[in-house]
Short mmCIF file of C-alpha atoms in Angstrom, two decimals:
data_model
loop_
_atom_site.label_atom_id
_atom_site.label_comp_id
_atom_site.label_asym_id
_atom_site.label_seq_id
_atom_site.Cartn_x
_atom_site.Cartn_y
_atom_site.Cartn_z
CA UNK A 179 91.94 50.56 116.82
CA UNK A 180 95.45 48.82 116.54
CA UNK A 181 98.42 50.84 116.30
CA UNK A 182 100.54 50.11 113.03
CA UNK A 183 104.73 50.52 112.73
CA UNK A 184 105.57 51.31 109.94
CA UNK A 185 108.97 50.80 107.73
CA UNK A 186 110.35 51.26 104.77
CA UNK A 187 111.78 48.46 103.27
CA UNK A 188 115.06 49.57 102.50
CA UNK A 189 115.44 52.72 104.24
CA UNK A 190 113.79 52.60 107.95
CA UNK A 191 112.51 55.53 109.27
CA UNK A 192 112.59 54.87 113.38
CA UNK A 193 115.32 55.38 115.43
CA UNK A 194 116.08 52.45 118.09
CA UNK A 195 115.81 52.75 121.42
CA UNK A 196 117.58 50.87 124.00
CA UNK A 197 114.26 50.09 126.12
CA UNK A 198 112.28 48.73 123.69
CA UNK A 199 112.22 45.12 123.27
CA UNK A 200 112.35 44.64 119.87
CA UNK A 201 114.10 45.78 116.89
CA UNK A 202 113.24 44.77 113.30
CA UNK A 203 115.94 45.82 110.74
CA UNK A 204 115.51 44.68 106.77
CA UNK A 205 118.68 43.38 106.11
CA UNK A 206 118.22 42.03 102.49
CA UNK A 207 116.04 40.83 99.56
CA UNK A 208 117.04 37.50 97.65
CA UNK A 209 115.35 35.71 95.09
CA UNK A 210 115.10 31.89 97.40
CA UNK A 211 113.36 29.74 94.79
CA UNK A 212 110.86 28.30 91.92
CA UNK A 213 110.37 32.35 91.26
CA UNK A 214 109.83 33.57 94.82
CA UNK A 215 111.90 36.32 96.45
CA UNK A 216 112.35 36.95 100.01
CA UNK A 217 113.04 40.01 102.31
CA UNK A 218 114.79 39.03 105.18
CA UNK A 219 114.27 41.07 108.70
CA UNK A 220 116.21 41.03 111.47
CA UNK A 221 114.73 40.55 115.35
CA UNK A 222 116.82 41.78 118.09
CA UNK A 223 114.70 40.86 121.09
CA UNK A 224 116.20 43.20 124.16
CA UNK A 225 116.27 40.44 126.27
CA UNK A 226 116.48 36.67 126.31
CA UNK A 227 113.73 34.48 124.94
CA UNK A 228 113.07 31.43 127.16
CA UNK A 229 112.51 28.21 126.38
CA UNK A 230 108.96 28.81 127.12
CA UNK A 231 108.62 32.54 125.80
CA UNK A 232 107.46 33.18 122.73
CA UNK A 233 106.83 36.34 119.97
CA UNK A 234 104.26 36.97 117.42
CA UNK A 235 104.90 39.20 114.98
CA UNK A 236 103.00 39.52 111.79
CA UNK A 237 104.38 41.74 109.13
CA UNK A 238 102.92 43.01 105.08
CA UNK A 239 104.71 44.54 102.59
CA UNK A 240 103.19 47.20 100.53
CA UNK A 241 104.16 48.79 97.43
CA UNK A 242 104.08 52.61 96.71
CA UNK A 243 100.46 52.46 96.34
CA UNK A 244 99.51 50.94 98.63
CA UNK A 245 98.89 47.39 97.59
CA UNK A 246 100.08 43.87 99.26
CA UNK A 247 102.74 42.25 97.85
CA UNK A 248 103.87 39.99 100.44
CA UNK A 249 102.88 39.16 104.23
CA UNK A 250 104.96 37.04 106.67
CA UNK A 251 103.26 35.80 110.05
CA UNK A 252 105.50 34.29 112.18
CA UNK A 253 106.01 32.70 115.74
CA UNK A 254 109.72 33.06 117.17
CA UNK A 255 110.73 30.57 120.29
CA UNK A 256 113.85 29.68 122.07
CA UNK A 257 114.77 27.50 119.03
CA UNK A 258 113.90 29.67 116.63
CA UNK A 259 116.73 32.68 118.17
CA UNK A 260 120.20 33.16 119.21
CA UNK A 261 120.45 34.43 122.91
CA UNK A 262 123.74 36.27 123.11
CA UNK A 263 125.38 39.00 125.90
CA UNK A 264 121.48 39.39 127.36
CA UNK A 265 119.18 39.70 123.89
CA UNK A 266 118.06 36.90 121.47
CA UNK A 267 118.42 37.91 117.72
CA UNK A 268 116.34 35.84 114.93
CA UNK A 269 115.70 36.69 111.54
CA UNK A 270 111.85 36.83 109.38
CA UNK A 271 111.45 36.68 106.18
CA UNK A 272 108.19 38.15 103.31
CA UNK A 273 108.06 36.36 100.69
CA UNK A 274 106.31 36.55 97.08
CA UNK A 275 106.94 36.52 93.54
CA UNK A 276 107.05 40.52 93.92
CA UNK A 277 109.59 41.14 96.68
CA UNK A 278 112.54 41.75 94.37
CA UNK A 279 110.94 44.71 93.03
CA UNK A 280 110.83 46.54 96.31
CA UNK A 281 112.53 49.78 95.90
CA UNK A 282 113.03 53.23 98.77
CA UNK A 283 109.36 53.53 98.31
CA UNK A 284 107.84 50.17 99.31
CA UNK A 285 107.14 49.90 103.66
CA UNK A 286 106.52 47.06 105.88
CA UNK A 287 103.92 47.16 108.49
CA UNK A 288 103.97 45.88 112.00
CA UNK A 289 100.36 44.58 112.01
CA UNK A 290 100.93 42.51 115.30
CA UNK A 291 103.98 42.28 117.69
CA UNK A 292 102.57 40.13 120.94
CA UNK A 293 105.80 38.91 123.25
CA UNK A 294 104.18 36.07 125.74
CA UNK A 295 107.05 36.01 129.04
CA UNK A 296 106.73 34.22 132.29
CA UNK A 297 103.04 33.27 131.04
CA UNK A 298 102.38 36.84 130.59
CA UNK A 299 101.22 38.50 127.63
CA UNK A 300 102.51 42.15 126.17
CA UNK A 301 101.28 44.34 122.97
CA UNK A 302 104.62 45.63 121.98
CA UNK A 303 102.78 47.69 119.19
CA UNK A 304 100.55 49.00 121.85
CA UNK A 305 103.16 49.87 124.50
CA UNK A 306 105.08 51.48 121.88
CA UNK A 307 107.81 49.27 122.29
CA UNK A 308 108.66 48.23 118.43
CA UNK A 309 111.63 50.20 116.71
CA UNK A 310 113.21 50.07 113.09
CA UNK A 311 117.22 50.22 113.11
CA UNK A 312 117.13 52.92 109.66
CA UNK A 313 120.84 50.99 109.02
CA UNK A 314 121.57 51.68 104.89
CA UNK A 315 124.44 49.01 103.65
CA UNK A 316 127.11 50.86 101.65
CA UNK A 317 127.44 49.87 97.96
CA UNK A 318 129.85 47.97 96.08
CA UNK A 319 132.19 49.17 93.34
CA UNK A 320 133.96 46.92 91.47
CA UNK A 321 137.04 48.02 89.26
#
């Protein structure tokens, strides 16, 4: 049976831990284009990525019920992060028509979170080493 992380897509629920290797954080949700909207996530890898490393991390948004309404699978290398003061920080994103109508109630699932180093390859979901940064942006008043 996998193991699942799960997130809410504007609130997250996990606190982060210093030893784990990654950190996903939604940071916010655009419309992009031609009617499609797009949730950005944060990565903070806790460490560097190498040119040869590489993550896998597969993601699905879900609505209050339950239902899909947007899935991002992604591969992150060396080009694809910033590797700054010892961690490497990238950025997702989930995409559909839908993803502007995610509201406190709508969660994103981990479905896969595979870090290949040094040739090796590591389950973050199944070593428990995937957190959510539960960060809340203030809001604006305007006078």
């Amino acid at each position: 049976m996998k193991k699942i992380l799960t997130f809410s897509l504007v609130a997250l629920m996990s606190s982060v831990v210093l030893a784990t290797p990654i950190t996903l954080q939604h940071v916010t949700t655009t419309y992009a284009n031609s009617g499609i909207c797009s949730a950005a996530i944060d990565v903070t890898l806790h460490d560097f990525l190498g040119e040869q490393d590489k993550l896998y991390l597969d993601l699905v948004a879900k609505d209050k019920a339950g239902k899909i309404q947007g899935t991002s699978i992604d591969e992150l290398n060396s080009d694809d992060v910033q590797n700054i003061s010892g961690q490497a920080f990238g950025k997702v994103f989930i995409e559909s028509e839908n993803m502007c109508a995610a509201d406190r109630t709508w969660t994103v699932e981990v479905k896969r979170a595979v870090l290949i180093t040094d040739g090796k390859r590591k389950d973050l979901l199944k070593a428990k080493e995937v957190s959510a940064n539960d960060f809340q942006p203030m809001k604006f008043k305007v006078n």
